[in-house]
Tab-separated table of C-alpha atoms in Angstrom:
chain	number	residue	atom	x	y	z
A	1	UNK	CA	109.660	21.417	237.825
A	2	UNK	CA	106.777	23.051	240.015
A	3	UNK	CA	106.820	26.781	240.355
A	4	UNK	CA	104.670	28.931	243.022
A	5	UNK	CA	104.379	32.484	243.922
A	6	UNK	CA	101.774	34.769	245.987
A	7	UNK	CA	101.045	38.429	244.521
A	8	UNK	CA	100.581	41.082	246.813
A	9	UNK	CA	97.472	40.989	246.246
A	10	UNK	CA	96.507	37.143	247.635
A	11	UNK	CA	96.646	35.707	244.036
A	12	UNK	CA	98.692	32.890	243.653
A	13	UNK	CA	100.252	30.882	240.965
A	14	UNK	CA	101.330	27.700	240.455
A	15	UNK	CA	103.537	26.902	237.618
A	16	UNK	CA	104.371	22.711	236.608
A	17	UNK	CA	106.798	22.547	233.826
A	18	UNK	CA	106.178	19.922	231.364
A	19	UNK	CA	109.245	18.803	229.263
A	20	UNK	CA	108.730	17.675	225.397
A	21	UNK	CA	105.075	19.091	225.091
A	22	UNK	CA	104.271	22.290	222.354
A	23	UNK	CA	101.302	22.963	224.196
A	24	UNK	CA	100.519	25.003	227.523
A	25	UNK	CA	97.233	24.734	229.791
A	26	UNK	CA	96.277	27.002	231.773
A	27	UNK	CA	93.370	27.805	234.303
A	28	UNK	CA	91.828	30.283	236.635
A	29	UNK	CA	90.271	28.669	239.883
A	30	UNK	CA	88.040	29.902	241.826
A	31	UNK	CA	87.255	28.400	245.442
A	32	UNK	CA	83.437	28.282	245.119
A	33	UNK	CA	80.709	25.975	244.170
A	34	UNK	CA	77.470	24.918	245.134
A	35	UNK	CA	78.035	23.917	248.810
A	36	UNK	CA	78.856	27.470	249.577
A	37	UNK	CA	75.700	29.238	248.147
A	38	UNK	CA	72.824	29.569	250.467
A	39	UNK	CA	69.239	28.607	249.159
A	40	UNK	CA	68.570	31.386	247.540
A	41	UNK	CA	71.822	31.577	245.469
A	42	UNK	CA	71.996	27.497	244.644
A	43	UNK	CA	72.947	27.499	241.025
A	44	UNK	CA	74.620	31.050	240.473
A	45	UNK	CA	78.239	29.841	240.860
A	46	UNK	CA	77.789	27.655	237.631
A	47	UNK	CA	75.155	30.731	236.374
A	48	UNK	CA	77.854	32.571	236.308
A	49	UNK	CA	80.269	30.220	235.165
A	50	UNK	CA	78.142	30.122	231.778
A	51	UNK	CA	77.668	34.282	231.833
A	52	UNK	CA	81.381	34.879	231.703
A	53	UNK	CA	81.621	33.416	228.295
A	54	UNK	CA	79.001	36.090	227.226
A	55	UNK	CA	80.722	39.849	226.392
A	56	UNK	CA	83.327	41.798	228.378
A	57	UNK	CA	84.268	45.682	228.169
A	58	UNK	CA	85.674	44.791	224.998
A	59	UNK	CA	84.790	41.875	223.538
A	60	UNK	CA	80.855	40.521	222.328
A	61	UNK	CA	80.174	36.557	223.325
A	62	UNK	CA	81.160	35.722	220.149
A	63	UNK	CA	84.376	37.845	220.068
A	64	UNK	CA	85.579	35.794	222.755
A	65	UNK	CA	85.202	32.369	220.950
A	66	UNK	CA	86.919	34.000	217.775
A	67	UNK	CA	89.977	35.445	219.537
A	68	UNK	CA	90.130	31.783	220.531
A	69	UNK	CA	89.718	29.641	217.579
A	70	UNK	CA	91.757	32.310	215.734
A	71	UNK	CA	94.720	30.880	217.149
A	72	UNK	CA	93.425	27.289	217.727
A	73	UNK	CA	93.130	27.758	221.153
A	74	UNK	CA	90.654	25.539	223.604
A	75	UNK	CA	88.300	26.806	226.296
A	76	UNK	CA	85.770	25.639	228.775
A	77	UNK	CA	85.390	25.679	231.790
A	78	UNK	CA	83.566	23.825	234.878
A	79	UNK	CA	81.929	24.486	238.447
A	80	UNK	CA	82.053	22.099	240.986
A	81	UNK	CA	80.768	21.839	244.677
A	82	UNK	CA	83.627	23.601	246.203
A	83	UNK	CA	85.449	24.719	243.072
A	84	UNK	CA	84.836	27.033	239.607
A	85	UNK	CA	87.154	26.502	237.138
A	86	UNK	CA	88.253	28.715	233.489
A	87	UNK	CA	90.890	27.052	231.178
A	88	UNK	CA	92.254	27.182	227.730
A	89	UNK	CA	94.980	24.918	226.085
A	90	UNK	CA	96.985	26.483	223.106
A	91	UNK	CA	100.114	25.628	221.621
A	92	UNK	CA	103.881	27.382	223.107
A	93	UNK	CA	103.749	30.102	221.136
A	94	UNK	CA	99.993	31.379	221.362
A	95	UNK	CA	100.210	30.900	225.145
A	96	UNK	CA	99.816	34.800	225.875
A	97	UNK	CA	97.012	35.533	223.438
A	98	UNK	CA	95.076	32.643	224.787
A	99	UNK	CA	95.972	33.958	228.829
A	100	UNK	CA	94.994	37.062	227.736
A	101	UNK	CA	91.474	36.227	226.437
A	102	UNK	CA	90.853	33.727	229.168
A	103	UNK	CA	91.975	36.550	231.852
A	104	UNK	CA	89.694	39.559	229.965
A	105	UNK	CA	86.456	37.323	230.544
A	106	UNK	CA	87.101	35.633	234.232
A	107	UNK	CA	88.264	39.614	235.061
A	108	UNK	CA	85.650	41.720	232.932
A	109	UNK	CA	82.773	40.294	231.957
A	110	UNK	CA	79.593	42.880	231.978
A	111	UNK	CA	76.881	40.271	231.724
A	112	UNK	CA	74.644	41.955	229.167
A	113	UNK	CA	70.985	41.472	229.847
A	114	UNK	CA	70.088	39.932	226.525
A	115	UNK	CA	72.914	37.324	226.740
A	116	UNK	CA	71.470	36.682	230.579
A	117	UNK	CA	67.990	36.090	228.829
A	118	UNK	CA	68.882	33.944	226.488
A	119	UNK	CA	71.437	31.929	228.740
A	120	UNK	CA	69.095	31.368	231.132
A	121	UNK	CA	67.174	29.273	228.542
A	122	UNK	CA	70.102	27.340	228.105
A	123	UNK	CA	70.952	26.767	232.026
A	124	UNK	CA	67.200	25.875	231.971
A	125	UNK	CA	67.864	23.202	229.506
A	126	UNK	CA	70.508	21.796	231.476
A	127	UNK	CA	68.489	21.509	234.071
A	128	UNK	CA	66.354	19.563	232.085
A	129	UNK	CA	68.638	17.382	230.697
A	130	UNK	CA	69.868	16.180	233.897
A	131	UNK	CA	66.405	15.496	234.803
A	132	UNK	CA	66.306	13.111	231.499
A	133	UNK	CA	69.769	11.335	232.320
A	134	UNK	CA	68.667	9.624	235.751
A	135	UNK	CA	72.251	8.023	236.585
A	136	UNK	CA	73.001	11.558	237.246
A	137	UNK	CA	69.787	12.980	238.690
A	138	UNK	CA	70.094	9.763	241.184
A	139	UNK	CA	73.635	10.919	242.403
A	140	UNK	CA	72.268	14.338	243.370
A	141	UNK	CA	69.367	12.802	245.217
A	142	UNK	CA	71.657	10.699	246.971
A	143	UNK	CA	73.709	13.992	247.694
A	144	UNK	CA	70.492	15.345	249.354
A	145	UNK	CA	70.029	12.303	251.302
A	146	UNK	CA	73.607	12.113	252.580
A	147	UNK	CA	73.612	16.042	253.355
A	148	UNK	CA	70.513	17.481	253.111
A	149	UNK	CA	69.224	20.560	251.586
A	150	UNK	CA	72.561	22.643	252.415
A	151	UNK	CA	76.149	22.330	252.036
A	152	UNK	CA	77.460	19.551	250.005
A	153	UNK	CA	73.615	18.252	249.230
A	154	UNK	CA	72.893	21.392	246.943
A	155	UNK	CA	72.903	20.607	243.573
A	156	UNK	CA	75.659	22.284	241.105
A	157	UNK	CA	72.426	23.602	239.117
A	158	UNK	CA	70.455	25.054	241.359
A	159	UNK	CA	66.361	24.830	241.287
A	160	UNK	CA	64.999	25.918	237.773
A	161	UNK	CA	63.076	29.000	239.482
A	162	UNK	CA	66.596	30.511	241.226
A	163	UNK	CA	68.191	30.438	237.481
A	164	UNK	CA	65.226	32.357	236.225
A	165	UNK	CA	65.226	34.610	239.564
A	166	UNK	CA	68.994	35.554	239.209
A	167	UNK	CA	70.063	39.302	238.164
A	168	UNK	CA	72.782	41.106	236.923
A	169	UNK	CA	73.076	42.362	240.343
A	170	UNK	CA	73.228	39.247	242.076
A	171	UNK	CA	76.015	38.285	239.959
A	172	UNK	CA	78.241	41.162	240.813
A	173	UNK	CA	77.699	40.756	244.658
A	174	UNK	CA	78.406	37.251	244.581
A	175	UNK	CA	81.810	37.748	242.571
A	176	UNK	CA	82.621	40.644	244.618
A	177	UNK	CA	82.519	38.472	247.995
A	178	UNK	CA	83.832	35.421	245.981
A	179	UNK	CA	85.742	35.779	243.053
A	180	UNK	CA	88.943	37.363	245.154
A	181	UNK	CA	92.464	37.466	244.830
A	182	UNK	CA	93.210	34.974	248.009
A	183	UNK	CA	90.597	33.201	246.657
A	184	UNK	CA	91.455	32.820	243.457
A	185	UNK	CA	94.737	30.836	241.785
A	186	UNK	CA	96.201	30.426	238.261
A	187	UNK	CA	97.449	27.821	236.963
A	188	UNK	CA	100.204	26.675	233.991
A	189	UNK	CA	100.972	23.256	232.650
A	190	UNK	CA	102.660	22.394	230.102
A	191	UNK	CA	105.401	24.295	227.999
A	192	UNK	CA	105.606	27.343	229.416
A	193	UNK	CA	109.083	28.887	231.102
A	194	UNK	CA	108.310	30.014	234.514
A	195	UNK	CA	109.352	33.824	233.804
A	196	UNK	CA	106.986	34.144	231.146
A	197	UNK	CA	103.684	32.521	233.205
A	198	UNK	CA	104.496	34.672	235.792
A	199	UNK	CA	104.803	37.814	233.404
A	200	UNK	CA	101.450	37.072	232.152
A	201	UNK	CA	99.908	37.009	235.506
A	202	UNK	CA	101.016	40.132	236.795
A	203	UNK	CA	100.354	42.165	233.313
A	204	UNK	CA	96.457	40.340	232.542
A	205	UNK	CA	95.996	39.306	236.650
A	206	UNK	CA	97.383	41.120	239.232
A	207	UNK	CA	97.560	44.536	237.528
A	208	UNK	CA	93.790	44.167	236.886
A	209	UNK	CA	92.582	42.730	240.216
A	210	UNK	CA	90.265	44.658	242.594
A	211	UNK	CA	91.978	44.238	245.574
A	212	UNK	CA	89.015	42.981	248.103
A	213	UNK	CA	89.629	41.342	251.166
A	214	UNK	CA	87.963	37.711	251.281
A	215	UNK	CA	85.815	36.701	254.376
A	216	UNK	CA	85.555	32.587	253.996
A	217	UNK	CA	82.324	31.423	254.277
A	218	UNK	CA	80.850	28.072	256.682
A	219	UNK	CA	79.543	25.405	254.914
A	220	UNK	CA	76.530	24.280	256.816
A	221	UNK	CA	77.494	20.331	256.821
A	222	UNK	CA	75.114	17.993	258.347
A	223	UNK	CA	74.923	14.011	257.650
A	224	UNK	CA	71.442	12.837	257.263
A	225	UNK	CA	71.756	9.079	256.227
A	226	UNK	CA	68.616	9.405	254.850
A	227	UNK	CA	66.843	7.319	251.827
A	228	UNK	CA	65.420	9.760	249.418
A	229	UNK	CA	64.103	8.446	245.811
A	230	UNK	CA	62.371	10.309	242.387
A	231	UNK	CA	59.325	8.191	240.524
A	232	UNK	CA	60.338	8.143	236.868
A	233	UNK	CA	58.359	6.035	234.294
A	234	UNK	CA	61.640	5.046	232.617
A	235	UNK	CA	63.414	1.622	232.144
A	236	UNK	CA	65.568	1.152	234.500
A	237	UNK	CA	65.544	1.612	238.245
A	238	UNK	CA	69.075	3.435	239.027
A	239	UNK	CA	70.417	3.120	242.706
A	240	UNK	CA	73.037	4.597	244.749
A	241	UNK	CA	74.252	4.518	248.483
A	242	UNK	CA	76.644	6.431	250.499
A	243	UNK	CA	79.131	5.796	253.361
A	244	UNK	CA	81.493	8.255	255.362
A	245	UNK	CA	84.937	8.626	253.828
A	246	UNK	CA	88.140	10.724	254.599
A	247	UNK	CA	88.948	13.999	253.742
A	248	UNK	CA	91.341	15.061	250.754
A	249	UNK	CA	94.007	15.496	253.114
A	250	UNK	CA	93.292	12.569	255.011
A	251	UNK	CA	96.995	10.367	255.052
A	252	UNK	CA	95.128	7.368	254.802
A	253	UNK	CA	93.425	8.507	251.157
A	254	UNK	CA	95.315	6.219	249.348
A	255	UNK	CA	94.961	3.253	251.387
A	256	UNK	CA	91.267	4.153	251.181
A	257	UNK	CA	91.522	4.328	247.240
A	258	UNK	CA	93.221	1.083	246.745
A	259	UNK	CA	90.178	0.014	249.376
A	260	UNK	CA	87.544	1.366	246.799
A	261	UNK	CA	89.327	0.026	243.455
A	262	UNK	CA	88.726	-3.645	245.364
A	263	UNK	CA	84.930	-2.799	246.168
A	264	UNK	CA	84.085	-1.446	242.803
A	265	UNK	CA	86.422	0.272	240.886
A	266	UNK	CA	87.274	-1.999	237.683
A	267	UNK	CA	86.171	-4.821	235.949
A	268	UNK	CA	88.035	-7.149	238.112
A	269	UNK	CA	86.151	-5.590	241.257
A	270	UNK	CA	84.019	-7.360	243.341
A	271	UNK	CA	80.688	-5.425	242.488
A	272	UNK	CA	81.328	-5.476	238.971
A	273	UNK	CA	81.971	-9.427	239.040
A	274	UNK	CA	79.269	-10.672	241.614
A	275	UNK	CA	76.803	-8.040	240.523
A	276	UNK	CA	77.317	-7.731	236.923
A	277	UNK	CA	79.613	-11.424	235.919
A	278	UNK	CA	77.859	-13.281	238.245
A	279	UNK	CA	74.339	-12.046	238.754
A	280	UNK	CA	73.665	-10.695	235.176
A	281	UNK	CA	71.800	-7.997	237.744
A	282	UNK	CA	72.977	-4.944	235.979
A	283	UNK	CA	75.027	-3.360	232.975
A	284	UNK	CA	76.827	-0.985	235.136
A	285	UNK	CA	77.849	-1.255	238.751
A	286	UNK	CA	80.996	0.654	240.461
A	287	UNK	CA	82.063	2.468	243.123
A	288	UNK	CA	83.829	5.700	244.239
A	289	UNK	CA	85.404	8.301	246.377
A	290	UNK	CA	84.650	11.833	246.735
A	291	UNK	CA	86.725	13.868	249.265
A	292	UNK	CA	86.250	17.425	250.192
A	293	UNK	CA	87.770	19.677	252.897
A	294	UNK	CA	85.842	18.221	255.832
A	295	UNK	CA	84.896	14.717	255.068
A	296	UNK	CA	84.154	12.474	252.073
A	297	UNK	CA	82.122	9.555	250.857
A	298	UNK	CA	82.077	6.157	248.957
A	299	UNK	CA	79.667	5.656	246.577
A	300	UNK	CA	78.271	2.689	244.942
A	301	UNK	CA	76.055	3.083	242.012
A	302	UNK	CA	73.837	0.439	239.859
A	303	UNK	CA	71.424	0.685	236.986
A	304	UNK	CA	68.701	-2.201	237.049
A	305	UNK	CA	65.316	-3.712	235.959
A	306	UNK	CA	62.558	-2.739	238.213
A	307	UNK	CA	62.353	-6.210	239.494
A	308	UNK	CA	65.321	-6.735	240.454
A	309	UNK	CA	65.927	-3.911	242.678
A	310	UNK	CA	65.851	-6.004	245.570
A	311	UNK	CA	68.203	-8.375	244.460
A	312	UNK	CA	70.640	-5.998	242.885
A	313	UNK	CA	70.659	-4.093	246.665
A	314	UNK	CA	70.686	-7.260	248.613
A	315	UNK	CA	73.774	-8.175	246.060
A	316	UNK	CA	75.523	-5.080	246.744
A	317	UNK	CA	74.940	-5.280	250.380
A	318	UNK	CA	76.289	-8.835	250.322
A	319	UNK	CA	79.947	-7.631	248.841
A	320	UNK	CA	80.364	-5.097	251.331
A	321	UNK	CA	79.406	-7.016	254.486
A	322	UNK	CA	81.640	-10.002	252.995
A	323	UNK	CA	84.326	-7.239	252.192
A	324	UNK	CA	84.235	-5.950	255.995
A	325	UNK	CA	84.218	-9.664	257.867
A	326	UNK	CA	86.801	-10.981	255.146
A	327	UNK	CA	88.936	-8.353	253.918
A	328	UNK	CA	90.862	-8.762	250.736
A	329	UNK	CA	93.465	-11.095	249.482
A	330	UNK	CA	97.400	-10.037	248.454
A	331	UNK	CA	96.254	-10.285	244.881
A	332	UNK	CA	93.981	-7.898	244.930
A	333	UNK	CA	95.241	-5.670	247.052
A	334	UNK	CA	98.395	-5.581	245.007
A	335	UNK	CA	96.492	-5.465	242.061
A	336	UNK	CA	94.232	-2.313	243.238
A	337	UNK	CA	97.543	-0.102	244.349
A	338	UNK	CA	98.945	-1.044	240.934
A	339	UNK	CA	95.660	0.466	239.097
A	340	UNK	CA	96.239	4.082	241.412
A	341	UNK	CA	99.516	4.078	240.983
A	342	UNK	CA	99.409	3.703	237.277
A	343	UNK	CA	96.248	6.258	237.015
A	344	UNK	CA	98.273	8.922	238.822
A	345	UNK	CA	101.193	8.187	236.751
A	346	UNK	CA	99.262	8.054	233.445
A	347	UNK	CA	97.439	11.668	234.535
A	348	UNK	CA	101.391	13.542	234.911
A	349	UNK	CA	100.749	13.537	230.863
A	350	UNK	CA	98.126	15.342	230.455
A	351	UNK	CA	98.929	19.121	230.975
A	352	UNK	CA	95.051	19.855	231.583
A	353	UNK	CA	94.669	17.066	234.364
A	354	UNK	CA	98.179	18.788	235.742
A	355	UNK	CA	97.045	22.013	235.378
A	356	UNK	CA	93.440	21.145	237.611
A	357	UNK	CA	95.935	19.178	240.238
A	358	UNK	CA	98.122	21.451	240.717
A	359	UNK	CA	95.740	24.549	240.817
A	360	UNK	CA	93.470	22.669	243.568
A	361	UNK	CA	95.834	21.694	245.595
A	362	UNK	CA	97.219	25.365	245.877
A	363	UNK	CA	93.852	26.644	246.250
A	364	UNK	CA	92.666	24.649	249.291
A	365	UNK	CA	96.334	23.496	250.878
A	366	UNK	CA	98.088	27.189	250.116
A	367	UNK	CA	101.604	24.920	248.900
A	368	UNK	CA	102.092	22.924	245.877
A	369	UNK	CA	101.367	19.405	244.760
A	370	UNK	CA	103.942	17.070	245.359
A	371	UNK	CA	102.694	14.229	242.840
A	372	UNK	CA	106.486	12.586	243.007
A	373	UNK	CA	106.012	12.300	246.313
A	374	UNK	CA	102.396	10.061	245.989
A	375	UNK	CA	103.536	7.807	244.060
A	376	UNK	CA	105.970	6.934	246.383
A	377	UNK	CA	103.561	6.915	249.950
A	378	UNK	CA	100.984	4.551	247.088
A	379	UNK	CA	103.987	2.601	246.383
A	380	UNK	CA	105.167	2.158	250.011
A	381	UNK	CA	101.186	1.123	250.950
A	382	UNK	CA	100.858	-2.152	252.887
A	383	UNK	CA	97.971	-4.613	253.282
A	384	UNK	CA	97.339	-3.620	256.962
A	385	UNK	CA	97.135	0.394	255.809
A	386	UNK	CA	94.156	-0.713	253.501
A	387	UNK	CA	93.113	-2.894	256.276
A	388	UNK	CA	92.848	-0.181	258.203
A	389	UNK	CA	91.551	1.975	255.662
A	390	UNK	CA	88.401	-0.358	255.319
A	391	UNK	CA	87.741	-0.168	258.998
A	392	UNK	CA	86.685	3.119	258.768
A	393	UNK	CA	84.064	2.445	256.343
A	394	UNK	CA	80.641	1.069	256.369
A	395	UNK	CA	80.403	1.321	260.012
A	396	UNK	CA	77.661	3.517	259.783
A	397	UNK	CA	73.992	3.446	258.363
A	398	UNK	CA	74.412	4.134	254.471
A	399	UNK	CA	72.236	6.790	252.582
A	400	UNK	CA	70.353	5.530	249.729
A	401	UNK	CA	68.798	6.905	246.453
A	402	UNK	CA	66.791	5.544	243.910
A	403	UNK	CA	64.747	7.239	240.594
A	404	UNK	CA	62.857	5.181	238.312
A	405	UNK	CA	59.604	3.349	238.580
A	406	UNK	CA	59.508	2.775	242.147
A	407	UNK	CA	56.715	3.991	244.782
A	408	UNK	CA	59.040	3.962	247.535
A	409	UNK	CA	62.613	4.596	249.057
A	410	UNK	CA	64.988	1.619	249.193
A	411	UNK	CA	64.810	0.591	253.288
A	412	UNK	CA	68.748	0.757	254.238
């Protein structure tokens, strides 16, 4: 059963009751990320993300983490683009203590100035690290040269100078404008009675909100198509390219999806068996879809030797041109809206995956999820909807990215 309600205040809640479990999820999201932060502020959504973990009125950093592995709770959380995210996961009974810990630090947090000092160091480190893992440093270059500098092409990061630039200050101003109640949902999955999430909201949420009114930002969103690359002296040569895909709520998502498993989302796709099976080009080759509120894109990613980066792109290249002028057989097209269907199927038991659905989907469509309902439109999906689906794609000039020993960008 799925559960929603709006507080006076703008705060919703979305509730998805999950039969047979003893444990509960359950998340605060907040709708913004890095493609909302101008160039200044790139980096202090997920700043702030890590500072929240780090003292409230009444609780030190490490207070927080012993109230939760006192009662064997989880917690994390994440920051996204477009999205911020708090959880914890505790079993039935500890479902309260852990909402009420996880709603003190997303609420309350005081950022000490020591704890920004030394986090800071360990943002910086981040950084760092995603400059030493190049499969990930080549997706956000390839973010930069499908959007540019603003909007979606900001990295979740930030630049290594804004992180040591940020102040207590700035954090409270951007959580003042940000970090409100119609801006803001929580989330339950798992087992968890409907009366009692929406007790603990109002007691730890509502009653505790400052009630601000929220001003949505615009996104600056601009497609470049651009080729963009980063000289590493490193092994491999790691390349990525970008077309125009559909939006989240795009109807045709699915078709799209069942386009993309095809193209290079398996072992049995066609990248992964001319590229990889065939080729002996690469180790790992795949594709995939990323959809946000205005747009979205398919991305195909390979790792390769130096010299073969020519013959790795040309190989790519090759399966989506052939793709295009000879679509797909009934085999695989069966067999790609068998592998969605199943994933979405697979992901209704997991209460954390729920509780993330559910609490997105309320956050940027105001209604809830109807997952039921998905697996039916997948199920009712015919060859000529992917057909279609495909038509929209690659029509355009890709963007490219590459980072490794190369002295120039890939020509696209």
């Amino acid at each position: 059963m799925v559960y929603s309600k709006r507080f006076p205040s703008g705060l919703r809640l979305v509730v998805k009751q999950m039969d047979g479990l003893l444990s509960v999820s359950m998340g605060v999201l907040v709708g913004t990320g890095s493609c909302f932060e101008s160039e200044k502020e790139n980096g202090i959504s997920h700043f702030i993300e890590h500072m929240m973990f780090k003292g409230t009125q009444k609780r030190t950093a490490f207070e927080i983490s012993d109230a939760m592995d006192r009662i064997g709770a989880q917690v994390n959380a994440f920051t996204s683009k477009d999205i911020t995210c708090y959880y914890a996961k505790s079993t039935f009974d500890h479902a309260e203590d852990a909402f009420e810990v996880l709603s003190d630090f997303v609420l309350h947090s005081v950022f000490p100035e020591e704890e920004m000092a030394r986090e800071k160091g360990v943002v910086l480190e981040e950084i760092a690290m995603t400059e030493d893992t190049p499969d990930d440093l080549c997706l956000d270059v390839l973010a930069e040269a499908y959007f540019g500098k603003e909007g979606y092409g900001r990295s979740i990061l930030g630049p290594a100078a804004n992180v040591r630039g940020f102040t207590r200050q700035d954090l409270f101003d951007y959580i003042a404008e940000r970090y409100c109640p119609a801006n803001m949902v929580v989330s339950f999955a798992g087992n968890i009675s409907i009366a009692c999430a929406e007790d603990l909201v109002a007691r730890y949420m509502e009653e505790a909100l400052v009630r601000r009114a929220f001003s949505p930002r615009q996104k600056h969103i601009e497609r470049k198509a651009d080729s963009l690359f980063r000289k590493k002296d490193i092994e491999q040569v790691h390349i990525a390219f970008a077309w125009p895909s559909l939006a989240r709520e795009d109807e045709r998502l699915d078709a799209a999806s069942v386009v993309n498993i095809i193209l290079g989302g398996g072992m049995s796709s066609r990248l992964f068996q001319r590229v990889r099976e065939q080729l002996g080009l690469a180790y790992t080759v795949y594709s995939y879809l990323s959809s946000f509120t205005e747009g979205g894109l398919l991305t195909v990613y390979a790792g390769v030797n130096p010299a073969n980066v020519g013959k790795a792109q040309e190989a790519i290249m090759q399966t989506v041109r052939t793709l295009c002028e000879e679509k797909f057989a009934k085999d695989e097209f069966l067999r790609g809206k068998e592998q969605i269907k199943s994933s979405l199927i697979l992901s209704q038991e997991n209460s954390a995956t729920q509780m993330v659905a559910y609490g997105k989907y309320m956050l940027y469509n105001g209604r809830e999820l109807d997952l039921e309902g998905r697996v039916e439109h997948i199920a009712s999906l015919t060859m000529d909807d992917c057909a279609e689906a495909l038509s929209l794609h690659f029509g355009e000039k890709c963007a490219a990215a590459a980072v490794g020993k190369i002295e120039a960008p890939l020509t696209v």
